[in-house]
Coordinates of C-alpha atoms and ligand atoms in Angstrom, one line a residue:
M209 CA -13.9 12.6 -16.0
K210 CA -13.5 10.0 -18.8
V211 CA -12.1 6.6 -17.9
T212 CA -11.2 3.8 -20.5
V213 CA -11.0 0.2 -19.4
V214 CA -9.3 -2.1 -21.9
G215 CA -10.4 -5.7 -21.7
A216 CA -14.1 -6.1 -21.2
G217 CA -13.6 -9.6 -19.6
A218 CA -14.2 -10.5 -16.0
V219 CA -12.0 -7.9 -14.3
G220 CA -12.6 -5.1 -16.8
A221 CA -16.4 -5.3 -16.7
S222 CA -16.5 -5.6 -13.0
C223 CA -14.2 -2.6 -12.7
A224 CA -16.5 -0.6 -15.1
E225 CA -19.5 -1.6 -13.0
Y226 CA -18.0 -0.4 -9.7
I227 CA -16.8 2.8 -11.3
A228 CA -20.3 3.5 -12.6
I229 CA -22.1 2.6 -9.4
K230 CA -19.9 5.0 -7.5
N231 CA -21.1 7.7 -9.9
F232 CA -18.1 10.0 -10.0
A233 CA -17.1 9.6 -13.7
S234 CA -19.1 11.1 -16.5
E235 CA -18.0 8.4 -19.0
V236 CA -16.5 4.9 -19.1
V237 CA -15.4 3.4 -22.4
L238 CA -14.9 -0.4 -22.4
L239 CA -12.7 -1.6 -25.2
D240 CA -12.0 -5.2 -26.2
I241 CA -10.5 -7.1 -29.2
K242 CA -13.4 -9.6 -29.3
E243 CA -16.0 -8.3 -31.9
G244 CA -19.1 -6.8 -30.2
Y245 CA -18.1 -8.0 -26.7
A246 CA -17.4 -4.6 -25.1
E247 CA -20.5 -3.1 -26.8
G248 CA -22.6 -5.9 -25.3
K249 CA -21.1 -5.6 -21.8
A250 CA -21.5 -1.8 -22.0
M251 CA -25.2 -2.1 -23.0
D252 CA -25.9 -4.6 -20.3
L253 CA -24.3 -2.4 -17.7
M254 CA -26.2 0.7 -19.0
Q255 CA -29.4 -1.2 -18.5
T256 CA -28.5 -1.4 -14.7
A257 CA -28.2 2.4 -14.5
S258 CA -31.9 3.1 -13.7
L259 CA -31.8 0.2 -11.2
N260 CA -28.6 1.1 -9.5
G261 CA -29.0 4.9 -9.8
F262 CA -26.0 6.1 -11.7
D263 CA -25.5 8.6 -14.5
T264 CA -22.1 7.5 -15.8
K265 CA -22.4 6.8 -19.5
I266 CA -20.8 3.4 -20.5
T267 CA -20.0 2.7 -24.1
G268 CA -18.2 -0.2 -25.8
S269 CA -15.8 -0.4 -28.6
T270 CA -14.2 -3.2 -30.6
S271 CA -10.6 -2.1 -31.0
D272 CA -11.5 1.5 -32.0
Y273 CA -9.1 3.6 -29.9
S274 CA -10.5 6.9 -31.3
K275 CA -13.4 6.3 -28.9
T276 CA -11.0 6.4 -26.0
A277 CA -9.6 9.8 -27.0
N278 CA -8.9 12.2 -24.1
S279 CA -9.4 9.7 -21.4
D280 CA -8.2 11.0 -18.0
I281 CA -7.5 7.5 -16.7
C282 CA -6.9 4.3 -18.7
V283 CA -7.1 0.9 -17.1
I284 CA -5.4 -2.1 -18.8
T285 CA -7.0 -5.5 -18.0
S286 CA -6.5 -7.0 -21.4
G287 CA -4.7 -10.3 -21.5
I288 CA -5.1 -13.9 -20.3
P289 CA -5.8 -14.8 -16.7
R290 CA -4.3 -17.8 -15.0
K291 CA -5.8 -21.2 -14.8
P292 CA -5.6 -23.4 -11.6
G293 CA -2.0 -24.4 -10.8
M294 CA -0.5 -21.6 -12.9
T295 CA 1.6 -18.7 -11.5
R296 CA 1.1 -15.1 -12.6
E297 CA 4.6 -15.1 -14.0
E298 CA 3.6 -17.8 -16.6
L299 CA 1.4 -15.3 -18.3
I300 CA 4.2 -13.1 -19.4
G301 CA 4.7 -14.4 -22.9
I302 CA 1.2 -13.5 -24.2
N303 CA 0.4 -10.6 -21.9
A304 CA 3.6 -8.6 -22.6
G305 CA 2.8 -8.2 -26.3
I306 CA -0.8 -7.2 -25.5
V307 CA 0.1 -4.6 -22.8
K308 CA 2.8 -3.1 -24.9
S309 CA 0.5 -2.5 -27.9
V310 CA -2.5 -1.5 -25.8
S311 CA -0.5 1.1 -23.9
S312 CA 0.9 2.6 -27.1
D313 CA -2.6 2.8 -28.7
L314 CA -4.0 4.4 -25.6
I315 CA -1.3 7.1 -25.3
K316 CA -1.7 8.0 -29.0
H317 CA -5.2 9.1 -28.3
S318 CA -4.8 10.3 -24.7
P319 CA -1.3 11.6 -24.3
D320 CA -2.1 13.2 -20.8
T321 CA -3.7 10.0 -19.4
I322 CA -2.8 8.1 -16.2
I323 CA -2.4 4.4 -16.8
I324 CA -3.4 1.7 -14.3
V325 CA -1.9 -1.7 -15.2
V326 CA -3.8 -4.8 -14.0
S327 CA -2.8 -7.5 -16.4
N328 CA -0.4 -10.1 -14.9
P329 CA 2.4 -10.5 -14.1
M330 CA 1.4 -7.0 -13.0
D331 CA 4.7 -5.6 -11.6
T332 CA 6.5 -6.6 -14.7
M333 CA 3.7 -5.3 -17.0
T334 CA 3.9 -2.0 -15.1
Y335 CA 7.7 -2.0 -15.7
L336 CA 7.1 -2.7 -19.4
V337 CA 4.8 0.3 -19.7
H338 CA 7.6 2.5 -18.1
K339 CA 10.2 1.1 -20.5
T340 CA 8.2 1.4 -23.7
T341 CA 6.3 4.7 -23.3
D342 CA 7.3 8.3 -22.5
L343 CA 4.8 8.7 -19.7
P344 CA 6.2 10.2 -16.5
K345 CA 6.5 7.8 -13.6
N346 CA 3.6 9.4 -11.6
R347 CA 1.2 8.5 -14.4
I348 CA 2.0 4.7 -14.5
I349 CA 0.4 2.8 -11.6
G350 CA 0.2 -1.0 -11.1
M351 CA -2.7 -2.4 -9.2
G352 CA -2.0 -5.4 -6.9
G353 CA -1.4 -4.2 -3.4
A354 CA -4.9 -2.7 -3.0
L355 CA -6.4 -6.1 -3.8
D356 CA -3.9 -8.1 -1.7
S357 CA -4.6 -5.7 1.2
A358 CA -8.3 -6.3 0.9
R359 CA -7.7 -10.0 1.0
F360 CA -5.4 -9.5 4.0
K361 CA -8.2 -7.6 5.8
Y362 CA -10.7 -10.3 5.0
R363 CA -8.4 -12.9 6.5
L364 CA -7.5 -10.7 9.5
A365 CA -11.2 -10.1 10.3
E366 CA -11.9 -13.9 10.0
A367 CA -9.0 -14.6 12.5
L368 CA -10.1 -11.9 14.9
G369 CA -13.8 -12.7 14.7
A370 CA -14.2 -9.0 14.0
P371 CA -16.1 -7.0 11.4
I372 CA -13.9 -6.0 8.4
S373 CA -14.6 -2.3 9.0
D374 CA -12.8 -2.6 12.3
V375 CA -9.6 -3.9 10.7
D376 CA -6.8 -2.1 8.9
G377 CA -3.7 -3.6 7.3
M378 CA -1.5 -3.4 4.2
V379 CA 0.4 -5.7 1.9
I380 CA 3.4 -4.4 0.1
G381 CA 5.9 -6.1 -2.2
G382 CA 5.5 -8.0 -5.4
H383 CA 2.0 -9.1 -6.6
S384 CA 2.9 -12.8 -6.5
D385 CA 2.3 -15.7 -4.1
K386 CA 5.8 -15.6 -2.8
G387 CA 6.4 -11.9 -3.2
M388 CA 3.6 -10.4 -1.1
V389 CA 4.7 -8.9 2.2
P390 CA 1.7 -8.7 4.5
L391 CA 2.6 -6.2 7.2
T392 CA 1.1 -8.0 10.2
R393 CA 3.2 -6.0 12.6
L394 CA 1.3 -2.8 11.6
A395 CA -2.2 -4.3 11.2
T396 CA -4.7 -3.0 13.7
R397 CA -8.2 -3.6 15.0
N398 CA -9.7 -0.2 15.7
S399 CA -6.1 1.2 16.2
V400 CA -5.0 -1.6 18.6
P401 CA -2.3 -3.8 17.1
V402 CA -3.8 -7.2 16.0
T403 CA -0.9 -8.8 17.8
E404 CA -2.7 -8.0 21.1
F405 CA -5.6 -10.3 20.0
I406 CA -4.1 -13.2 18.1
S407 CA -1.2 -15.6 18.4
D408 CA 1.9 -15.5 16.2
E409 CA 0.9 -18.9 14.8
R410 CA -2.6 -17.6 13.8
L411 CA -1.0 -14.5 12.3
D412 CA 1.4 -16.7 10.3
Q413 CA -1.7 -18.5 8.9
V414 CA -3.3 -15.2 8.0
R415 CA -0.1 -14.2 6.2
E416 CA 0.0 -17.5 4.3
D417 CA -3.7 -17.4 3.4
T418 CA -3.3 -13.9 2.1
K419 CA -0.4 -14.7 -0.1
V420 CA -2.3 -17.5 -1.8
G421 CA -5.5 -15.6 -1.9
G422 CA -5.6 -15.4 -5.7
A423 CA -4.6 -19.0 -6.2
T424 CA -7.3 -20.2 -3.7
L425 CA -9.9 -18.5 -5.8
T426 CA -8.5 -19.6 -9.1
K427 CA -8.8 -23.2 -7.9
L428 CA -12.4 -22.7 -6.8
L429 CA -13.5 -20.7 -9.9
G430 CA -11.4 -22.3 -12.6
T431 CA -10.1 -18.8 -13.6
S432 CA -8.9 -15.8 -11.6
A433 CA -11.2 -13.7 -9.5
W434 CA -12.9 -10.5 -10.6
Y435 CA -15.1 -8.9 -8.0
A436 CA -12.4 -7.8 -5.6
P437 CA -9.9 -7.0 -8.4
G438 CA -12.6 -4.8 -10.1
A439 CA -13.4 -3.1 -6.8
A440 CA -9.7 -2.5 -6.0
V441 CA -9.2 -0.9 -9.4
S442 CA -12.3 1.3 -9.0
G443 CA -10.9 2.5 -5.6
L444 CA -7.6 3.7 -7.3
V445 CA -9.6 5.3 -10.1
Q446 CA -11.8 7.1 -7.6
A447 CA -8.8 8.3 -5.5
I448 CA -7.3 9.9 -8.7
A449 CA -10.5 11.2 -10.2
C450 CA -11.7 12.8 -6.9
D451 CA -8.2 13.9 -5.9
Q452 CA -8.6 12.1 -2.6
K453 CA -4.9 11.9 -1.6
K454 CA -5.5 8.4 -0.2
I455 CA -2.7 5.9 0.5
F456 CA -2.8 2.6 -1.3
P457 CA 0.0 0.2 -1.9
C458 CA 0.6 0.4 -5.6
S459 CA 3.3 -0.9 -8.0
T460 CA 5.5 2.1 -8.9
M461 CA 9.0 2.6 -10.3
L462 CA 11.5 2.9 -7.5
E463 CA 14.6 5.0 -7.7
G464 CA 16.3 4.3 -4.4
E465 CA 13.2 4.2 -2.2
Y466 CA 13.3 1.1 0.1
G467 CA 16.8 0.6 -1.2
L468 CA 15.5 -0.6 -4.5
N469 CA 16.1 0.7 -8.1
D470 CA 14.9 0.1 -11.6
L471 CA 11.9 -2.0 -10.8
C472 CA 8.2 -1.6 -10.1
I473 CA 6.9 -3.2 -6.9
G474 CA 4.2 -2.5 -4.4
V475 CA 4.8 0.3 -1.9
P476 CA 2.5 2.7 -0.2
V477 CA 1.8 5.8 -2.3
V478 CA -0.5 8.8 -2.1
L479 CA -2.9 8.9 -5.0
G480 CA -4.5 12.1 -6.2
R481 CA -5.3 14.0 -9.4
N482 CA -1.6 13.7 -10.6
G483 CA -1.6 9.9 -10.1
I484 CA 1.2 8.9 -7.7
E485 CA 1.8 12.1 -5.8
K486 CA 4.2 10.7 -3.2
I487 CA 5.9 7.4 -2.4
V488 CA 5.6 6.8 1.4
E489 CA 8.6 5.2 2.9
I490 CA 7.8 3.4 6.1
E491 CA 10.5 1.9 8.3
L492 CA 10.5 -1.9 7.9
N493 CA 12.0 -4.2 10.6
D494 CA 14.8 -6.6 9.6
A495 CA 12.4 -9.5 8.7
E496 CA 10.2 -7.3 6.6
A497 CA 13.1 -5.7 4.8
A498 CA 14.6 -9.1 4.1
H499 CA 11.2 -10.3 2.7
M500 CA 10.9 -7.1 0.6
K501 CA 14.5 -7.7 -0.8
E502 CA 13.6 -11.3 -1.7
S503 CA 10.4 -10.1 -3.3
A504 CA 12.2 -7.5 -5.4
E505 CA 14.7 -10.2 -6.6
G506 CA 11.7 -12.2 -7.8
V507 CA 10.2 -9.3 -9.7
S508 CA 13.6 -8.4 -11.2
K509 CA 14.0 -12.0 -12.4
T510 CA 10.6 -11.8 -14.1
N511 CA 11.5 -8.4 -15.6
G512 CA 14.6 -10.1 -17.1
L513 CA 12.3 -12.3 -19.3
L514 CA 11.0 -9.2 -21.1
E515 CA 12.3 -8.5 -24.6
L516 CA 12.9 -4.8 -24.3
Ligands
NAD277 N1 -3.4 -7.1 -10.8 C1 -4.3 -7.8 -10.2 O1 -4.5 -7.7 -9.0 C2 -5.2 -8.8 -11.0 C3 -6.3 -9.4 -10.4 C4 -7.1 -10.2 -11.2 C5 -6.7 -10.5 -12.6 N2 -5.6 -9.9 -13.1 C6 -5.2 -10.0 -14.4 O2 -6.1 -9.3 -15.3 C7 -6.1 -9.8 -16.6 C8 -7.5 -10.0 -17.0 O3 -8.2 -11.0 -16.2 P1 -9.7 -11.4 -16.6 O4 -10.1 -12.4 -15.5 O5 -10.5 -10.2 -16.8 O6 -9.5 -12.1 -18.0 P2 -10.7 -12.3 -19.1 O7 -10.2 -13.3 -20.0 O8 -12.0 -12.4 -18.5 O9 -10.6 -10.9 -19.9 C9 -9.6 -10.4 -20.6 C10 -10.1 -9.7 -21.8 O10 -9.0 -9.1 -22.5 C11 -9.4 -9.1 -23.9 N3 -8.2 -8.9 -24.8 C12 -7.2 -9.8 -25.1 N4 -6.3 -9.2 -25.9 C13 -6.7 -7.9 -26.1 C14 -6.2 -6.8 -26.8 N5 -5.1 -6.9 -27.5 N6 -6.9 -5.7 -26.8 C15 -8.1 -5.6 -26.1 N7 -8.6 -6.6 -25.4 C16 -7.9 -7.7 -25.4 C17 -10.0 -10.5 -24.1 O11 -10.8 -10.5 -25.3 C18 -10.8 -10.6 -22.8 O12 -12.2 -10.1 -23.0 C19 -5.3 -11.2 -16.5 O13 -4.0 -11.0 -16.9 C20 -5.3 -11.5 -15.0 O14 -4.2 -12.3 -14.6 C21 -4.8 -9.0 -12.3

C-alpha cells in the first residue's frame, strides 16, 4: 500500500506521521514545492520509526511526481491555511490553482489512485477535482466531516462530563463555520441519546462550539490546526487501505441524494478499498434538512467562484 501526501506542512506531515504510526502502509511519499522540505520532514519522521515501532518507509520529494508513481491513495494538503479572522472560503483564489495542478500531476503518475482532498475550501476543492479530472466519483473524497465529528465528540464529552470513548456523533454538511450540521438528535452516550443527559441550551452551545472549532484553534495558534486534521485523514486512509467499510461523513459528489445535485458536501459514506462504496442516506428532520439545504447553497455559491 503506497500513499502519497502532497504538502509536507503542518497537516501533511501530521497525516504522514499518523499513517506511519498505525503501520498499515508499506510506503508514504511526502511531496512539497519547497526545496528540501519534504525530504527533511520524511527523514525526521523516519528517525522516529525505531522509537515508535513502525516499518512504513517515508520518503520525501521536492516536486518530483515520478516518486509518487503507482500510489494507491493520494492526499492533497498543499495550499495556504487560514490566518485568524479568515474564512476557509477566502483561500479559494490561491488554493484552486494549486489543487488543480497537483491533482493532474498525481493522476498522470497514478491513474488508478484514490484522491483525498484536504485543502480548503475543501468542499469546493473536491468539486474542482471532479470537474477537472476523469476520476470516477468513488475515487474523489473530501475530508472535513471526519474532523468536524471528532471536534463534535470532544465538545459533547465535555458537556456530558463523559469520556470521549463513550460518545458518538456525526457532523454532516459543508466544511465551513456556517455550513456544518452537527446531528445532536442522533448523538449518543453509550447508545443512550445525549438529549437524555443535557439540556437543549447546552446542546445548542455544543453545536455552536463545534461549528467554530477550527476558527477557535486558528485564533489560539495563529494558523489552522494540524493534529486532529492529520489524524482524521489517517482514519480515512486506513479505512480505504484496510477495506474496513467504515462510515465517515465525507464530501462527495451528490446526484440526487439528500435532494442535492452537482455539488460536493459532507454526507455519511461507507469507505473501503474502492473509496466511497456507498452514500448512506439518513432521514433528516425538518430543521436538519433546512440547515443542510442552506449549507448546500453556501457551498454552491463558493463553487460559483471557480473558473472552470
Ligand atoms: N479539510 C480540513 O478539515 C482541513 C483541516 C486543516 C487544514 N486544512 C487545509 O489544509 C491546507 C494545508 O494546511 P497546513 O496547515 O498544512 O498548511 P501549511 O502551510 O503548513 O502547509 C502547506 C504546504 O503546502 C505546500 N505547497 C504549496 N503549494 C504547493 C504545490 N503547488 N505543490 C506542493 N506543495 C505545495 C507548502 O510549501 C506547505 O509546505 C490548508 O488549505 C488548510 O486550510 C483543511
